[in-house]
């Protein structure tokens, strides 16, 4: 079969046959798998993988009015059209089914199928549950982006209290300014008679040198 025939068939058997949006979503998953190193690199090889799509997807006859719509949507996908809600998702299942896995991040509901990515939930990056995309589709609202929060870091406390010196504790105490009589008093202490006048301070550097 050609890529067109395989794409038409997978859309016909895997999506609501009256939903162009659902067919586009299925076709987007097929093309995402073709580009992935984890799957075959052609449309028919991807669609024909065992236990991946509906039984008889490449052999059962297409008998109702969904066939022309599937043909129309297959051409669009092969020409580059993609479902914006599906994004890079490579997996889907019938909407409403639940599985006990923790690595399913649901992105959109389309054509009766729930589309999801496989990724590990991390702290601050939870996986969106299927119930959220079903609720968004019910009220025809866009799916909110998953809120990713930065992990909370543990508070680090010192084992011993840290002593911080204040500015006043490190300033040298202010010393009193000596008087002229103290500066120029003889080294052995005062020897003048009581009532004698204090010695005159030197008037120049020469007098100071001579004084010493």
PDB file of C-alpha atoms in Angstrom:
ATOM      1  CA  UNK A   1       0.000   0.000   0.000  1.00  0.00           C
ATOM      2  CA  UNK A   2       0.984   3.617  -0.431  1.00  0.00           C
ATOM      3  CA  UNK A   3       1.539   6.046   2.446  1.00  0.00           C
ATOM      4  CA  UNK A   4      -1.775   7.670   1.527  1.00  0.00           C
ATOM      5  CA  UNK A   5      -3.736   4.391   1.772  1.00  0.00           C
ATOM      6  CA  UNK A   6      -2.146   3.449   5.110  1.00  0.00           C
ATOM      7  CA  UNK A   7      -2.801   6.905   6.544  1.00  0.00           C
ATOM      8  CA  UNK A   8      -6.403   6.887   5.330  1.00  0.00           C
ATOM      9  CA  UNK A   9      -7.004   3.501   6.934  1.00  0.00           C
ATOM     10  CA  UNK A  10      -5.532   4.331  10.321  1.00  0.00           C
ATOM     11  CA  UNK A  11      -7.631   7.499  10.453  1.00  0.00           C
ATOM     12  CA  UNK A  12     -10.760   5.611   9.411  1.00  0.00           C
ATOM     13  CA  UNK A  13     -10.432   2.820  11.979  1.00  0.00           C
ATOM     14  CA  UNK A  14      -8.878   4.728  14.883  1.00  0.00           C
ATOM     15  CA  UNK A  15     -10.937   7.911  15.073  1.00  0.00           C
ATOM     16  CA  UNK A  16     -14.533   9.011  15.157  1.00  0.00           C
ATOM     17  CA  UNK A  17     -15.331   8.883  11.434  1.00  0.00           C
ATOM     18  CA  UNK A  18     -17.207  12.166  11.501  1.00  0.00           C
ATOM     19  CA  UNK A  19     -14.417  14.098  13.249  1.00  0.00           C
ATOM     20  CA  UNK A  20     -11.811  15.830  11.067  1.00  0.00           C
ATOM     21  CA  UNK A  21     -10.110  17.003  14.280  1.00  0.00           C
ATOM     22  CA  UNK A  22      -9.800  13.427  15.558  1.00  0.00           C
ATOM     23  CA  UNK A  23      -8.460  12.144  12.248  1.00  0.00           C
ATOM     24  CA  UNK A  24      -5.903  14.932  12.147  1.00  0.00           C
ATOM     25  CA  UNK A  25      -4.788  13.997  15.669  1.00  0.00           C
ATOM     26  CA  UNK A  26      -4.331  10.326  14.746  1.00  0.00           C
ATOM     27  CA  UNK A  27      -2.378  11.284  11.631  1.00  0.00           C
ATOM     28  CA  UNK A  28      -0.133  13.548  13.717  1.00  0.00           C
ATOM     29  CA  UNK A  29       0.720  10.646  16.027  1.00  0.00           C
ATOM     30  CA  UNK A  30       1.612   8.477  13.024  1.00  0.00           C
ATOM     31  CA  UNK A  31       3.949  11.121  11.623  1.00  0.00           C
ATOM     32  CA  UNK A  32       5.515  11.689  15.073  1.00  0.00           C
ATOM     33  CA  UNK A  33       6.306   7.982  15.176  1.00  0.00           C
ATOM     34  CA  UNK A  34       7.764   8.021  11.671  1.00  0.00           C
ATOM     35  CA  UNK A  35      10.211  10.717  12.798  1.00  0.00           C
ATOM     36  CA  UNK A  36      11.101   8.895  16.016  1.00  0.00           C
ATOM     37  CA  UNK A  37      14.045   6.502  16.250  1.00  0.00           C
ATOM     38  CA  UNK A  38      11.877   4.250  18.435  1.00  0.00           C
ATOM     39  CA  UNK A  39       9.488   3.377  15.577  1.00  0.00           C
ATOM     40  CA  UNK A  40       9.734   2.385  11.878  1.00  0.00           C
ATOM     41  CA  UNK A  41      10.543   5.165   9.433  1.00  0.00           C
ATOM     42  CA  UNK A  42       7.593   4.869   7.035  1.00  0.00           C
ATOM     43  CA  UNK A  43       3.857   5.422   7.376  1.00  0.00           C
ATOM     44  CA  UNK A  44       2.805   1.895   6.412  1.00  0.00           C
ATOM     45  CA  UNK A  45       5.452   0.295   8.638  1.00  0.00           C
ATOM     46  CA  UNK A  46       4.236   2.356  11.594  1.00  0.00           C
ATOM     47  CA  UNK A  47       0.545   1.626  10.930  1.00  0.00           C
ATOM     48  CA  UNK A  48       1.263  -2.070  10.398  1.00  0.00           C
ATOM     49  CA  UNK A  49       3.131  -2.617  13.681  1.00  0.00           C
ATOM     50  CA  UNK A  50       1.588  -5.415  15.737  1.00  0.00           C
ATOM     51  CA  UNK A  51      -0.628  -4.434  18.677  1.00  0.00           C
ATOM     52  CA  UNK A  52      -0.234  -0.726  18.013  1.00  0.00           C
ATOM     53  CA  UNK A  53      -3.422   0.133  16.148  1.00  0.00           C
ATOM     54  CA  UNK A  54      -6.859  -1.396  15.604  1.00  0.00           C
ATOM     55  CA  UNK A  55      -6.919  -5.068  14.523  1.00  0.00           C
ATOM     56  CA  UNK A  56      -7.300  -5.363  10.760  1.00  0.00           C
ATOM     57  CA  UNK A  57      -6.357  -1.734  10.171  1.00  0.00           C
ATOM     58  CA  UNK A  58      -4.663  -2.670   6.884  1.00  0.00           C
ATOM     59  CA  UNK A  59      -7.074  -5.404   5.804  1.00  0.00           C
ATOM     60  CA  UNK A  60     -10.699  -4.633   6.768  1.00  0.00           C
ATOM     61  CA  UNK A  61     -12.908  -2.903   4.182  1.00  0.00           C
ATOM     62  CA  UNK A  62     -13.907   0.739   4.615  1.00  0.00           C
ATOM     63  CA  UNK A  63     -17.634   0.783   3.953  1.00  0.00           C
ATOM     64  CA  UNK A  64     -19.244   3.975   5.276  1.00  0.00           C
ATOM     65  CA  UNK A  65     -19.166   7.725   4.654  1.00  0.00           C
ATOM     66  CA  UNK A  66     -16.084   8.173   6.811  1.00  0.00           C
ATOM     67  CA  UNK A  67     -13.885   6.941   3.962  1.00  0.00           C
ATOM     68  CA  UNK A  68     -13.966  10.175   1.872  1.00  0.00           C
ATOM     69  CA  UNK A  69     -13.272  12.301   4.982  1.00  0.00           C
ATOM     70  CA  UNK A  70     -10.358  10.032   5.926  1.00  0.00           C
ATOM     71  CA  UNK A  71      -8.969  10.418   2.413  1.00  0.00           C
ATOM     72  CA  UNK A  72      -9.236  14.198   2.641  1.00  0.00           C
ATOM     73  CA  UNK A  73      -7.496  14.343   6.026  1.00  0.00           C
ATOM     74  CA  UNK A  74      -4.799  11.848   4.979  1.00  0.00           C
ATOM     75  CA  UNK A  75      -3.808  14.151   2.119  1.00  0.00           C
ATOM     76  CA  UNK A  76      -3.589  17.115   4.492  1.00  0.00           C
ATOM     77  CA  UNK A  77      -1.344  15.292   6.949  1.00  0.00           C
ATOM     78  CA  UNK A  78       0.968  13.993   4.240  1.00  0.00           C
ATOM     79  CA  UNK A  79       1.272  17.572   2.975  1.00  0.00           C
ATOM     80  CA  UNK A  80       2.376  18.773   6.402  1.00  0.00           C
ATOM     81  CA  UNK A  81      -0.773  19.505   8.417  1.00  0.00           C
ATOM     82  CA  UNK A  82      -0.503  18.709  12.148  1.00  0.00           C
ATOM     83  CA  UNK A  83      -2.781  18.862  15.183  1.00  0.00           C
ATOM     84  CA  UNK A  84      -1.500  21.633  17.457  1.00  0.00           C
ATOM     85  CA  UNK A  85      -2.886  20.015  20.606  1.00  0.00           C
ATOM     86  CA  UNK A  86      -1.135  16.707  19.977  1.00  0.00           C
ATOM     87  CA  UNK A  87       2.264  18.342  19.667  1.00  0.00           C
ATOM     88  CA  UNK A  88       4.971  15.685  19.958  1.00  0.00           C
ATOM     89  CA  UNK A  89       2.763  12.995  21.514  1.00  0.00           C
ATOM     90  CA  UNK A  90       3.140   9.509  20.038  1.00  0.00           C
ATOM     91  CA  UNK A  91       0.427   7.626  21.942  1.00  0.00           C
ATOM     92  CA  UNK A  92      -3.355   7.559  22.396  1.00  0.00           C
ATOM     93  CA  UNK A  93      -6.135   5.282  23.568  1.00  0.00           C
ATOM     94  CA  UNK A  94      -9.926   5.317  23.643  1.00  0.00           C
ATOM     95  CA  UNK A  95     -11.070   8.141  25.916  1.00  0.00           C
ATOM     96  CA  UNK A  96     -12.201   7.078  29.364  1.00  0.00           C
ATOM     97  CA  UNK A  97      -9.938   4.055  29.699  1.00  0.00           C
ATOM     98  CA  UNK A  98      -7.645   4.182  32.715  1.00  0.00           C
ATOM     99  CA  UNK A  99      -4.262   2.547  33.216  1.00  0.00           C
ATOM    100  CA  UNK A 100      -2.124   2.128  36.355  1.00  0.00           C
ATOM    101  CA  UNK A 101       0.925   3.848  34.884  1.00  0.00           C
ATOM    102  CA  UNK A 102       2.537   7.014  36.240  1.00  0.00           C
ATOM    103  CA  UNK A 103       4.329   8.141  33.059  1.00  0.00           C
ATOM    104  CA  UNK A 104       1.309   9.319  31.034  1.00  0.00           C
ATOM    105  CA  UNK A 105       1.046  13.064  30.475  1.00  0.00           C
ATOM    106  CA  UNK A 106      -2.247  13.737  28.653  1.00  0.00           C
ATOM    107  CA  UNK A 107      -2.298  16.582  26.139  1.00  0.00           C
ATOM    108  CA  UNK A 108      -5.629  16.608  24.282  1.00  0.00           C
ATOM    109  CA  UNK A 109      -8.926  14.790  23.653  1.00  0.00           C
ATOM    110  CA  UNK A 110      -9.907  14.488  19.988  1.00  0.00           C
ATOM    111  CA  UNK A 111     -12.175  12.174  17.991  1.00  0.00           C
ATOM    112  CA  UNK A 112     -12.960   9.989  20.994  1.00  0.00           C
ATOM    113  CA  UNK A 113      -9.306   9.376  21.847  1.00  0.00           C
ATOM    114  CA  UNK A 114      -7.070  10.641  24.639  1.00  0.00           C
ATOM    115  CA  UNK A 115      -3.606  11.578  23.409  1.00  0.00           C
ATOM    116  CA  UNK A 116      -0.634  11.507  25.736  1.00  0.00           C
ATOM    117  CA  UNK A 117       3.133  11.687  26.026  1.00  0.00           C
ATOM    118  CA  UNK A 118       5.201   9.199  27.947  1.00  0.00           C
ATOM    119  CA  UNK A 119       7.407  11.019  30.412  1.00  0.00           C
ATOM    120  CA  UNK A 120       8.518  10.653  33.991  1.00  0.00           C
ATOM    121  CA  UNK A 121       6.825  12.898  36.515  1.00  0.00           C
ATOM    122  CA  UNK A 122       9.382  14.961  38.428  1.00  0.00           C
ATOM    123  CA  UNK A 123       9.192  17.267  41.458  1.00  0.00           C
ATOM    124  CA  UNK A 124       7.689  20.513  40.203  1.00  0.00           C
ATOM    125  CA  UNK A 125       6.656  18.869  36.895  1.00  0.00           C
ATOM    126  CA  UNK A 126       3.591  16.672  37.447  1.00  0.00           C
ATOM    127  CA  UNK A 127       1.867  14.765  34.641  1.00  0.00           C
ATOM    128  CA  UNK A 128      -1.585  15.987  33.565  1.00  0.00           C
ATOM    129  CA  UNK A 129      -4.344  13.446  34.308  1.00  0.00           C
ATOM    130  CA  UNK A 130      -6.806  12.298  31.661  1.00  0.00           C
ATOM    131  CA  UNK A 131      -9.698  13.789  33.627  1.00  0.00           C
ATOM    132  CA  UNK A 132      -8.372  17.290  32.938  1.00  0.00           C
ATOM    133  CA  UNK A 133      -8.386  16.993  29.142  1.00  0.00           C
ATOM    134  CA  UNK A 134     -11.841  15.379  29.201  1.00  0.00           C
ATOM    135  CA  UNK A 135     -13.159  18.272  31.292  1.00  0.00           C
ATOM    136  CA  UNK A 136     -11.533  20.825  28.979  1.00  0.00           C
ATOM    137  CA  UNK A 137     -13.113  19.152  25.935  1.00  0.00           C
ATOM    138  CA  UNK A 138     -16.523  19.075  27.625  1.00  0.00           C
ATOM    139  CA  UNK A 139     -16.536  22.846  28.109  1.00  0.00           C
ATOM    140  CA  UNK A 140     -14.639  23.503  24.859  1.00  0.00           C
ATOM    141  CA  UNK A 141     -11.737  25.132  26.667  1.00  0.00           C
ATOM    142  CA  UNK A 142      -8.016  24.908  25.830  1.00  0.00           C
ATOM    143  CA  UNK A 143      -5.977  22.603  28.003  1.00  0.00           C
ATOM    144  CA  UNK A 144      -3.986  24.536  30.602  1.00  0.00           C
ATOM    145  CA  UNK A 145      -0.221  24.098  30.337  1.00  0.00           C
ATOM    146  CA  UNK A 146       1.261  21.971  33.081  1.00  0.00           C
ATOM    147  CA  UNK A 147       2.589  24.264  35.797  1.00  0.00           C
ATOM    148  CA  UNK A 148       6.213  23.535  36.447  1.00  0.00           C
ATOM    149  CA  UNK A 149       7.523  24.811  39.738  1.00  0.00           C
ATOM    150  CA  UNK A 150      11.129  25.035  40.819  1.00  0.00           C
ATOM    151  CA  UNK A 151      11.893  22.423  43.496  1.00  0.00           C
ATOM    152  CA  UNK A 152      11.956  23.827  47.019  1.00  0.00           C
ATOM    153  CA  UNK A 153      15.466  23.832  48.438  1.00  0.00           C
ATOM    154  CA  UNK A 154      15.911  22.843  52.094  1.00  0.00           C
ATOM    155  CA  UNK A 155      16.656  25.673  54.515  1.00  0.00           C
ATOM    156  CA  UNK A 156      20.281  25.649  55.589  1.00  0.00           C
ATOM    157  CA  UNK A 157      20.961  26.701  59.162  1.00  0.00           C
ATOM    158  CA  UNK A 158      24.431  27.059  60.748  1.00  0.00           C
ATOM    159  CA  UNK A 159      25.292  24.594  63.504  1.00  0.00           C
ATOM    160  CA  UNK A 160      26.506  27.441  65.768  1.00  0.00           C
ATOM    161  CA  UNK A 161      25.316  31.018  65.974  1.00  0.00           C
ATOM    162  CA  UNK A 162      27.374  33.475  63.961  1.00  0.00           C
ATOM    163  CA  UNK A 163      28.586  36.480  65.977  1.00  0.00           C
ATOM    164  CA  UNK A 164      28.672  39.694  64.004  1.00  0.00           C
ATOM    165  CA  UNK A 165      30.714  42.568  65.415  1.00  0.00           C
ATOM    166  CA  UNK A 166      29.104  45.971  65.339  1.00  0.00           C
ATOM    167  CA  UNK A 167      30.856  48.984  63.893  1.00  0.00           C
ATOM    168  CA  UNK A 168      31.233  50.525  67.341  1.00  0.00           C
ATOM    169  CA  UNK A 169      32.989  47.476  68.761  1.00  0.00           C
ATOM    170  CA  UNK A 170      35.883  47.732  66.321  1.00  0.00           C
ATOM    171  CA  UNK A 171      36.501  51.509  66.545  1.00  0.00           C
ATOM    172  CA  UNK A 172      39.462  52.469  68.742  1.00  0.00           C
ATOM    173  CA  UNK A 173      38.468  54.525  71.787  1.00  0.00           C
ATOM    174  CA  UNK A 174      38.977  58.238  71.410  1.00  0.00           C
ATOM    175  CA  UNK A 175      42.082  59.372  73.330  1.00  0.00           C
ATOM    176  CA  UNK A 176      42.191  62.763  75.037  1.00  0.00           C
ATOM    177  CA  UNK A 177      44.310  65.403  73.287  1.00  0.00           C
ATOM    178  CA  UNK A 178      47.310  66.384  75.471  1.00  0.00           C
ATOM    179  CA  UNK A 179      47.865  70.023  76.305  1.00  0.00           C
ATOM    180  CA  UNK A 180      50.924  72.065  75.309  1.00  0.00           C
ATOM    181  CA  UNK A 181      52.249  71.905  78.833  1.00  0.00           C
ATOM    182  CA  UNK A 182      52.073  68.103  78.717  1.00  0.00           C
ATOM    183  CA  UNK A 183      53.734  67.886  75.310  1.00  0.00           C
ATOM    184  CA  UNK A 184      56.662  70.062  76.293  1.00  0.00           C
ATOM    185  CA  UNK A 185      57.104  69.095  79.927  1.00  0.00           C
ATOM    186  CA  UNK A 186      60.532  67.713  80.877  1.00  0.00           C
ATOM    187  CA  UNK A 187      60.815  63.922  80.783  1.00  0.00           C
ATOM    188  CA  UNK A 188      61.421  63.599  84.512  1.00  0.00           C
ATOM    189  CA  UNK A 189      58.290  65.530  85.452  1.00  0.00           C
ATOM    190  CA  UNK A 190      57.916  69.148  86.614  1.00  0.00           C
ATOM    191  CA  UNK A 191      60.943  70.596  88.485  1.00  0.00           C
ATOM    192  CA  UNK A 192      59.868  74.230  88.612  1.00  0.00           C
ATOM    193  CA  UNK A 193      59.141  75.980  91.836  1.00  0.00           C
ATOM    194  CA  UNK A 194      55.506  76.322  92.821  1.00  0.00           C
ATOM    195  CA  UNK A 195      53.915  79.356  91.197  1.00  0.00           C
ATOM    196  CA  UNK A 196      56.529  79.594  88.401  1.00  0.00           C
ATOM    197  CA  UNK A 197      55.098  80.234  84.918  1.00  0.00           C
ATOM    198  CA  UNK A 198      54.790  77.279  82.521  1.00  0.00           C
ATOM    199  CA  UNK A 199      57.442  77.077  79.812  1.00  0.00           C
ATOM    200  CA  UNK A 200      56.587  78.705  76.481  1.00  0.00           C
ATOM    201  CA  UNK A 201      55.801  76.424  73.556  1.00  0.00           C
ATOM    202  CA  UNK A 202      58.362  76.546  70.702  1.00  0.00           C
ATOM    203  CA  UNK A 203      57.405  79.094  68.061  1.00  0.00           C
ATOM    204  CA  UNK A 204      59.253  77.337  65.203  1.00  0.00           C
ATOM    205  CA  UNK A 205      60.753  74.000  64.205  1.00  0.00           C
ATOM    206  CA  UNK A 206      64.202  75.360  65.012  1.00  0.00           C
ATOM    207  CA  UNK A 207      63.156  76.184  68.568  1.00  0.00           C
ATOM    208  CA  UNK A 208      61.631  72.723  68.914  1.00  0.00           C
ATOM    209  CA  UNK A 209      64.891  71.088  67.827  1.00  0.00           C
ATOM    210  CA  UNK A 210      66.865  73.287  70.190  1.00  0.00           C
ATOM    211  CA  UNK A 211      64.413  72.511  73.004  1.00  0.00           C
ATOM    212  CA  UNK A 212      64.901  68.762  72.601  1.00  0.00           C
TER     213      UNK A 212
END
